[in-house]
Short mmCIF file of N, CA and C in Angstrom, two decimals:
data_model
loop_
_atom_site.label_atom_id
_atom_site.label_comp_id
_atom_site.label_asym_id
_atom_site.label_seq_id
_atom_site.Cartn_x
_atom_site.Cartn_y
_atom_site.Cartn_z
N UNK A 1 95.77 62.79 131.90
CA UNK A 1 96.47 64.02 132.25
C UNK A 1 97.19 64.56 131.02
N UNK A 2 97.00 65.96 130.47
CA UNK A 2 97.97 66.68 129.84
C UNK A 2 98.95 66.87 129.62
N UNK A 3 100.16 66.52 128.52
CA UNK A 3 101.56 66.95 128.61
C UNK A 3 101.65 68.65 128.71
N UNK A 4 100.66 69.32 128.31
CA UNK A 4 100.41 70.96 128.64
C UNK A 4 101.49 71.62 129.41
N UNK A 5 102.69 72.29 129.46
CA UNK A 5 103.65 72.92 130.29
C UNK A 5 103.03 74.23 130.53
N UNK A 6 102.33 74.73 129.47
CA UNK A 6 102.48 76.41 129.89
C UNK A 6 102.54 77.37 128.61
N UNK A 7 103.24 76.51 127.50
CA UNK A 7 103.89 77.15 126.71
C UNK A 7 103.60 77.31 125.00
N UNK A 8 103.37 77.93 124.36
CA UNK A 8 103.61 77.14 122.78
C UNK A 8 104.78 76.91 122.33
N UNK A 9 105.96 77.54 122.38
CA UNK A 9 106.97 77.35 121.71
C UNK A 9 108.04 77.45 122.65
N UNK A 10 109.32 76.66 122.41
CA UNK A 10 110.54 77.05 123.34
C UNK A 10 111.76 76.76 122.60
N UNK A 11 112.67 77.44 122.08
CA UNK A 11 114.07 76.95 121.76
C UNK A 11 115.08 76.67 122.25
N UNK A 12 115.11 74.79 121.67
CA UNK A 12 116.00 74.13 122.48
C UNK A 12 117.53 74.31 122.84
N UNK A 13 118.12 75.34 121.81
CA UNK A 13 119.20 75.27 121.96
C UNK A 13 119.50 76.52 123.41
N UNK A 14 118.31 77.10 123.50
CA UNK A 14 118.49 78.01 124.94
C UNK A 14 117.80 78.43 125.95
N UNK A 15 117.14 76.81 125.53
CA UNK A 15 115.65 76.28 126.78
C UNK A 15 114.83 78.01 126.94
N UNK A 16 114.80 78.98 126.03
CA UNK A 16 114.38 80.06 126.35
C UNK A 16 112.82 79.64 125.81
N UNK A 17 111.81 79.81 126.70
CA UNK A 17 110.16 79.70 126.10
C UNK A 17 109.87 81.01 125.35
N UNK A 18 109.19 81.07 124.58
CA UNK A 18 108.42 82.08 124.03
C UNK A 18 107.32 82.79 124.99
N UNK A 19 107.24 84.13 125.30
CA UNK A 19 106.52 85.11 126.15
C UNK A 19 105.29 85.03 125.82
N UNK A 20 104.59 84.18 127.02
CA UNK A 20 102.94 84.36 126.48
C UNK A 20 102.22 85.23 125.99
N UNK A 21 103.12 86.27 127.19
CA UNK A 21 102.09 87.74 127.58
C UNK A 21 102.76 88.89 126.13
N UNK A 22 103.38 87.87 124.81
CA UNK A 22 103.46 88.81 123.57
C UNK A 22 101.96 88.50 122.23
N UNK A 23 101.94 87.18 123.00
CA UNK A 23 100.85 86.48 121.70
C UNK A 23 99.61 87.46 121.95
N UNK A 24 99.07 87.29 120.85
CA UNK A 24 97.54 87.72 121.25
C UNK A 24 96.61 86.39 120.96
N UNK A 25 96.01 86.19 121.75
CA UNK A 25 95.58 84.62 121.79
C UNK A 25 95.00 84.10 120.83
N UNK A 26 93.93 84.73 120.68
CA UNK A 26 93.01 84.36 119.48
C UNK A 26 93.74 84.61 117.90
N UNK A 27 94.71 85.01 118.05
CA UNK A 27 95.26 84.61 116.42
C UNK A 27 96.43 83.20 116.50
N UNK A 28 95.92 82.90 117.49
CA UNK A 28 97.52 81.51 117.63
C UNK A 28 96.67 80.58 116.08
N UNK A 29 97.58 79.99 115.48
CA UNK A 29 96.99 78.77 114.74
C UNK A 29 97.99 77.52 114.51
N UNK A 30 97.62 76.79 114.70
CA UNK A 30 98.80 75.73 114.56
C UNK A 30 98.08 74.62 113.36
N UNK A 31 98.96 74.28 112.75
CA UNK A 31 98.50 73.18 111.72
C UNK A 31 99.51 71.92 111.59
N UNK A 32 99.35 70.99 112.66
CA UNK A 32 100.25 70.03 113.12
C UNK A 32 99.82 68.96 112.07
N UNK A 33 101.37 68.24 111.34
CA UNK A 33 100.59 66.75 110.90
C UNK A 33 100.36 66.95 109.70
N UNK A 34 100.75 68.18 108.97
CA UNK A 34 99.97 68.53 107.63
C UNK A 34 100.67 67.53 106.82
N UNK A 35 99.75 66.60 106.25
CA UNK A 35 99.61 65.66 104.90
C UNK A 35 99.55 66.71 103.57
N UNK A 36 100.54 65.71 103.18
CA UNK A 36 101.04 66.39 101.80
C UNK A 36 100.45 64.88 100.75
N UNK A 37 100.09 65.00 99.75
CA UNK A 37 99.36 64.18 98.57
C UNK A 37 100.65 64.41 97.69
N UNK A 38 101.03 63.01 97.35
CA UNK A 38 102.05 62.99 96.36
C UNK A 38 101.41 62.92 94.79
N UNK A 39 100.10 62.15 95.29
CA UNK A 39 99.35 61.64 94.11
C UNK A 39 98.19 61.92 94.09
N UNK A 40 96.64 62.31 93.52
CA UNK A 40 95.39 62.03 94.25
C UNK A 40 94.91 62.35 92.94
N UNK A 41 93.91 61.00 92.66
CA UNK A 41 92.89 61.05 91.61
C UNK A 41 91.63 60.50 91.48
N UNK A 42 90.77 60.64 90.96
CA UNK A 42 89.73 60.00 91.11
C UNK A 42 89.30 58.84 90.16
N UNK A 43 88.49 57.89 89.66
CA UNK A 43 88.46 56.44 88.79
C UNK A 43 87.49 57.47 87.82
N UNK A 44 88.11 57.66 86.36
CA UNK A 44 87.22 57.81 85.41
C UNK A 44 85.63 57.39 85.64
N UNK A 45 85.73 55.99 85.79
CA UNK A 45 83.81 55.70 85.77
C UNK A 45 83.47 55.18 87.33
N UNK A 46 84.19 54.77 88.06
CA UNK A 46 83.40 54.84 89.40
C UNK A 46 83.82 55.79 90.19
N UNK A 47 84.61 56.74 89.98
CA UNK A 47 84.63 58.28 90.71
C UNK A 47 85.21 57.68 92.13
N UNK A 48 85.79 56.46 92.12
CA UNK A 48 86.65 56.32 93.49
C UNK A 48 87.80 56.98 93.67
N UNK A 49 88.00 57.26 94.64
CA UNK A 49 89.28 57.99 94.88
C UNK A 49 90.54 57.52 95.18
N UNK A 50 91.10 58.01 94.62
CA UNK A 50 92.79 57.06 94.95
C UNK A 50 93.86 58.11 95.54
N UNK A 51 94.28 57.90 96.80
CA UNK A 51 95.68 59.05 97.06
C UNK A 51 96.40 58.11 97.87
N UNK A 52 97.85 58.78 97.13
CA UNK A 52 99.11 58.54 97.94
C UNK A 52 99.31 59.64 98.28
N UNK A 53 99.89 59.33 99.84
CA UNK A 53 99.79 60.60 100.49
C UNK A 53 101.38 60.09 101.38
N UNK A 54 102.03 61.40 101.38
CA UNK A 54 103.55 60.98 101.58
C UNK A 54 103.52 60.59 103.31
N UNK A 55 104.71 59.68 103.35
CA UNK A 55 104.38 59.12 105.02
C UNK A 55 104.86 60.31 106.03
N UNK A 56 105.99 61.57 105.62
CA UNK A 56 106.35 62.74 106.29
C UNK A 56 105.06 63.63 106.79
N UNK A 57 104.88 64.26 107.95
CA UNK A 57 104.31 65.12 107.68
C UNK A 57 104.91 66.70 108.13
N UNK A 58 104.40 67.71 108.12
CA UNK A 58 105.52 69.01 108.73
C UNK A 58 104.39 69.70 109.56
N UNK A 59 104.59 70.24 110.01
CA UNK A 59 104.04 71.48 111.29
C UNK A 59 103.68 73.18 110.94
N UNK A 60 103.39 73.84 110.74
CA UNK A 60 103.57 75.20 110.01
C UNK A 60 102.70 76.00 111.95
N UNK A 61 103.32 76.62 111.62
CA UNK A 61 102.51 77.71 113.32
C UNK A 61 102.78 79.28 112.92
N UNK A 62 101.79 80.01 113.43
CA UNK A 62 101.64 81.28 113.06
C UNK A 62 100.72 82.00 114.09
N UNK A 63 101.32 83.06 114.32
CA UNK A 63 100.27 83.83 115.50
C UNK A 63 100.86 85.42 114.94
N UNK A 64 99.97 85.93 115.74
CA UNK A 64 100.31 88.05 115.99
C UNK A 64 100.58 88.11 117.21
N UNK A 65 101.22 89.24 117.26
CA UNK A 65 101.46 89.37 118.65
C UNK A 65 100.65 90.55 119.16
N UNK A 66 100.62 90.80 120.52
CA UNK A 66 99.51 92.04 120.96
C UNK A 66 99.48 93.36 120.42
N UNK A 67 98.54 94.01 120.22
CA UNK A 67 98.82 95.70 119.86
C UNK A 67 99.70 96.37 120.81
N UNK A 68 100.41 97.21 119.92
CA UNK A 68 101.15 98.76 121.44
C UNK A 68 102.53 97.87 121.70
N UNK A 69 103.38 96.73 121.38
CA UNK A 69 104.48 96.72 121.90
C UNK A 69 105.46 97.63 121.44
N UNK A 70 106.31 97.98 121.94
CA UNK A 70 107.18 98.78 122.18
C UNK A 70 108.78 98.25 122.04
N UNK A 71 109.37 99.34 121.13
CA UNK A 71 110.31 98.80 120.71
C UNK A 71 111.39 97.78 121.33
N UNK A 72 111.38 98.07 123.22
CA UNK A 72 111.72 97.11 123.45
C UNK A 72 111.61 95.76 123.85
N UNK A 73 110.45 95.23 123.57
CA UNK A 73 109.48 93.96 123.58
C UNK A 73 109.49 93.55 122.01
N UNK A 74 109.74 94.50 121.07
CA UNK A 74 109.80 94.07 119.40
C UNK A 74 111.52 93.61 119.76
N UNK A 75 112.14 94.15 119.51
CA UNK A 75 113.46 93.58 120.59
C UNK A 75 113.51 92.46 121.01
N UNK A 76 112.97 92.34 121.72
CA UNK A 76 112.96 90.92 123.01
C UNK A 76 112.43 89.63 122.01
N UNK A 77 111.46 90.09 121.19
CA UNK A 77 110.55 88.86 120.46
C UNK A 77 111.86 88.47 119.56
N UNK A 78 112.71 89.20 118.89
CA UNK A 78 113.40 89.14 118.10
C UNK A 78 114.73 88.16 118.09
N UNK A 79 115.48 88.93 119.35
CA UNK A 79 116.50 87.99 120.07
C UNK A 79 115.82 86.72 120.60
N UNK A 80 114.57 86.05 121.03
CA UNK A 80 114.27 85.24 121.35
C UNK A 80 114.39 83.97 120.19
N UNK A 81 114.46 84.37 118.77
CA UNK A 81 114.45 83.54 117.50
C UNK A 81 116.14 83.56 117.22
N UNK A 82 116.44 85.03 117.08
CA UNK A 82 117.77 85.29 116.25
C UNK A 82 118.93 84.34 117.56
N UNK A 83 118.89 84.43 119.08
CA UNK A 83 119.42 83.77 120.01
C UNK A 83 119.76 82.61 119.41
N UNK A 84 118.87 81.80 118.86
CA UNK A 84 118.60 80.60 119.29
C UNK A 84 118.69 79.51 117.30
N UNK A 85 118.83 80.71 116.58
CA UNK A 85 119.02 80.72 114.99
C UNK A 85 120.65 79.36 114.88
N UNK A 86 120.02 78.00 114.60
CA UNK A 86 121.53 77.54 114.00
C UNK A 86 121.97 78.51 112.42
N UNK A 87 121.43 79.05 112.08
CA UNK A 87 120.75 79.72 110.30
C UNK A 87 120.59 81.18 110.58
N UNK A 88 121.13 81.95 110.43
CA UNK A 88 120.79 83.07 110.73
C UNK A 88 120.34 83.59 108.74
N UNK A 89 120.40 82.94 107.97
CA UNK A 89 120.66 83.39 106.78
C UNK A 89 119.47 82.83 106.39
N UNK A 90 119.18 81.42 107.24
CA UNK A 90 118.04 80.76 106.77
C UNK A 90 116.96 80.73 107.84
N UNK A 91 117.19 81.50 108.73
CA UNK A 91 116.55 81.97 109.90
C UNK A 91 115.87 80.47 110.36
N UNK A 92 116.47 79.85 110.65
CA UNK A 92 116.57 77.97 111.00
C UNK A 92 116.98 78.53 112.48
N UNK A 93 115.39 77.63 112.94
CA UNK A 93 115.63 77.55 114.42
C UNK A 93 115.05 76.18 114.70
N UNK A 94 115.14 75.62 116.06
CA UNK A 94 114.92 74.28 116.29
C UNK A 94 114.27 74.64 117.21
N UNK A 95 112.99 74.36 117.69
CA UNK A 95 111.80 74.63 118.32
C UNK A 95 111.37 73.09 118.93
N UNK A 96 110.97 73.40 120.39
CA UNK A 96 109.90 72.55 121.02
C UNK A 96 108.53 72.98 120.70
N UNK A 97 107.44 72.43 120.01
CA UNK A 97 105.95 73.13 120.07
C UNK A 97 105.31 72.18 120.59
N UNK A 98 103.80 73.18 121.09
CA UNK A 98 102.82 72.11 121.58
C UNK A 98 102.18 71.75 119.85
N UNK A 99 101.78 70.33 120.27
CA UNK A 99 101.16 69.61 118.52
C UNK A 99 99.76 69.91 118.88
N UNK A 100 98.88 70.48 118.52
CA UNK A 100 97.53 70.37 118.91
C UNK A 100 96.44 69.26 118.18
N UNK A 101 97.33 68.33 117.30
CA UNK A 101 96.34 67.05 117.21
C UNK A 101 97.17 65.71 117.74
N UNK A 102 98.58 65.66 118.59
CA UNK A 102 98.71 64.98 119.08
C UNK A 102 98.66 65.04 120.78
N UNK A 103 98.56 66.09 121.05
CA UNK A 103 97.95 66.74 122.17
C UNK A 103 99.68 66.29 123.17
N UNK A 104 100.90 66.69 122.73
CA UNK A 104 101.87 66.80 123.06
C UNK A 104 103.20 67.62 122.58
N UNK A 105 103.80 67.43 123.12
CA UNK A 105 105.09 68.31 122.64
C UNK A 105 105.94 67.83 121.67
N UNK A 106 106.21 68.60 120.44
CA UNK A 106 107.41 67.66 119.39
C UNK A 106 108.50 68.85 119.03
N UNK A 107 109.13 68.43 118.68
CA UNK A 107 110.87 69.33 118.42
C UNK A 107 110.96 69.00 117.11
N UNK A 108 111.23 69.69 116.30
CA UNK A 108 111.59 70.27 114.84
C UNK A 108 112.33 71.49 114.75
N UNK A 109 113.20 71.31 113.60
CA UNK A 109 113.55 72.45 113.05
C UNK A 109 112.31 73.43 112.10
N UNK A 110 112.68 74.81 112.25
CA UNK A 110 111.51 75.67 111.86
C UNK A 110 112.48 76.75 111.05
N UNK A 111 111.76 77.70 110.03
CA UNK A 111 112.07 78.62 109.47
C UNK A 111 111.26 79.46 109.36
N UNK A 112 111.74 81.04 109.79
CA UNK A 112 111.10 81.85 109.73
C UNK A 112 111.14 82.73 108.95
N UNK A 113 109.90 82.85 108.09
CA UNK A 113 109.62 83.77 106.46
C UNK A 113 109.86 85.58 107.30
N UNK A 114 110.07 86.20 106.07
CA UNK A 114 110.39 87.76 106.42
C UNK A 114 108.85 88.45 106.95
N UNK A 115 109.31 89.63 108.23
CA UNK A 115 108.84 89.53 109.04
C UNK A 115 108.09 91.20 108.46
N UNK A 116 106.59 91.75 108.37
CA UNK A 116 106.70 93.14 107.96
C UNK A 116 106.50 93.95 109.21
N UNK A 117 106.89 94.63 109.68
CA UNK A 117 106.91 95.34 111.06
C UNK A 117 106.25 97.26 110.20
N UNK A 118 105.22 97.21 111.32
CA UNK A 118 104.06 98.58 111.31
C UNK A 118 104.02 99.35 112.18
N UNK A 119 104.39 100.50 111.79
CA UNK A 119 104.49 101.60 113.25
C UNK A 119 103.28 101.94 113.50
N UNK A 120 102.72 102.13 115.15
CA UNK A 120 101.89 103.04 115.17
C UNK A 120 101.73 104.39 115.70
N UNK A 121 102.79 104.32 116.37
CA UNK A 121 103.56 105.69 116.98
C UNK A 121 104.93 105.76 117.11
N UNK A 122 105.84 107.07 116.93
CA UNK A 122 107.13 106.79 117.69
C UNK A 122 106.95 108.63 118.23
N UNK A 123 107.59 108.09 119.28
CA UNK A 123 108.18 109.48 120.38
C UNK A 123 110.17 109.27 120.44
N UNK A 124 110.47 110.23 120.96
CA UNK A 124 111.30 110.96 121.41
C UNK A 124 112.39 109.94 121.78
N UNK A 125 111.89 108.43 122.13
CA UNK A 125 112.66 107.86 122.62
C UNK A 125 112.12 106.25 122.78
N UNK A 126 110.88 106.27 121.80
CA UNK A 126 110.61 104.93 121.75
C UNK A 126 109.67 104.58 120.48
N UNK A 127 109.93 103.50 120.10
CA UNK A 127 108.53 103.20 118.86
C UNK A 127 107.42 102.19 119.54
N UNK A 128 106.66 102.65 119.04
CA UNK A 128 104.93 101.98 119.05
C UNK A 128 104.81 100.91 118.25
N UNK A 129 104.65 99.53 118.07
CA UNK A 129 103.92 98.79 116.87
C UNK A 129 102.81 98.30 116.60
N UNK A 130 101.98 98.46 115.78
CA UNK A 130 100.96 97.36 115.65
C UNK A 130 101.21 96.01 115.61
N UNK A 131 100.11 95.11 115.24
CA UNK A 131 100.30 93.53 115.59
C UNK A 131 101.54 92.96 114.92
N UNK A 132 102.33 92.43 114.90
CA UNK A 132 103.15 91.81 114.12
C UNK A 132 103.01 90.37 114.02
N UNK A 133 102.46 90.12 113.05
CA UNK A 133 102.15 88.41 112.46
C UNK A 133 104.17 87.72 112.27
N UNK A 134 103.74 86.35 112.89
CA UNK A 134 104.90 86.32 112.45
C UNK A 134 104.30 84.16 112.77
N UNK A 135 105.27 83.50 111.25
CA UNK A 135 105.19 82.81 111.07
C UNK A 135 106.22 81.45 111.12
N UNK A 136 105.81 80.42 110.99
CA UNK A 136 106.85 79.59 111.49
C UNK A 136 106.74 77.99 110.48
N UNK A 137 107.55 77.89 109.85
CA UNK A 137 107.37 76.88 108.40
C UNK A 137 108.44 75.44 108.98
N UNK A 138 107.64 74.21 109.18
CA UNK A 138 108.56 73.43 109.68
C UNK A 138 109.62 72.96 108.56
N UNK A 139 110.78 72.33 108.28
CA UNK A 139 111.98 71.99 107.73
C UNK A 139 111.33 70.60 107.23
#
């Protein structure tokens, strides 16, 4: 059976989940577990390979969100991070994610890189956006 809740992301400090219905699915990517090489070389004459590879590993996650949200759903995505920010300077948030190569849930702190936001319309009393990529760098 699946630890699977429902969810990709949720911040712990205000049990608030992240809104499915903002992702656009097919750009979710998660890169759980990423091995970092402290060392890696190969043997002059038998071409064996040698790596030290550090025992940490970190998490990095990145998705877009749907076309056409509206300024107040760009809003909502926003306060859902800035809420929940111990870092507002270092935009440090502490996140539950699903791991997709341990096929469960892990909690880390995360930082989120600057965000470029694209109009595609504004009226009278609201803005339009295109996709907004937005990324997530574990600590």
């Amino acid at each position: 059976m699946s630890d699977w809740n429902g969810y990709f992301i949720k911040a712990t400090s205000t049990g608030q989940i992240f809104p499915n219905e903002y992702i656009a699915w097919e750009s979710y990517e998660s890169e759980p577990n990423h091995r970092e090489e402290i060392k890696a070389y190969r043997d002059d004459n038998t071409r064996d390979l040698t790596r030290v590879t550090a025992e940490g590993t970190k998490t990095s996650l990145a998705f877009t969100t749907r076309a056409n949200l509206h300024l107040e759903d760009k809003m909502a995505i926003q306060d859902f991070f800035t809420d929940a920010e111990s870092s507002s300077l270092e935009r440090k948030i502490n996140l539950q994610y699903w791991n997709d190569e341990d096929n469960t849930y892990h909690t880390a702190d995360f930082y989120r890189p600057d965000i470029k936001f694209q109009i595609k319309k504004i009226t009278s009393n609201d803005i339009i956006y295109k996709e907004i990529k937005i990324d997530l760098v574990e600590y």
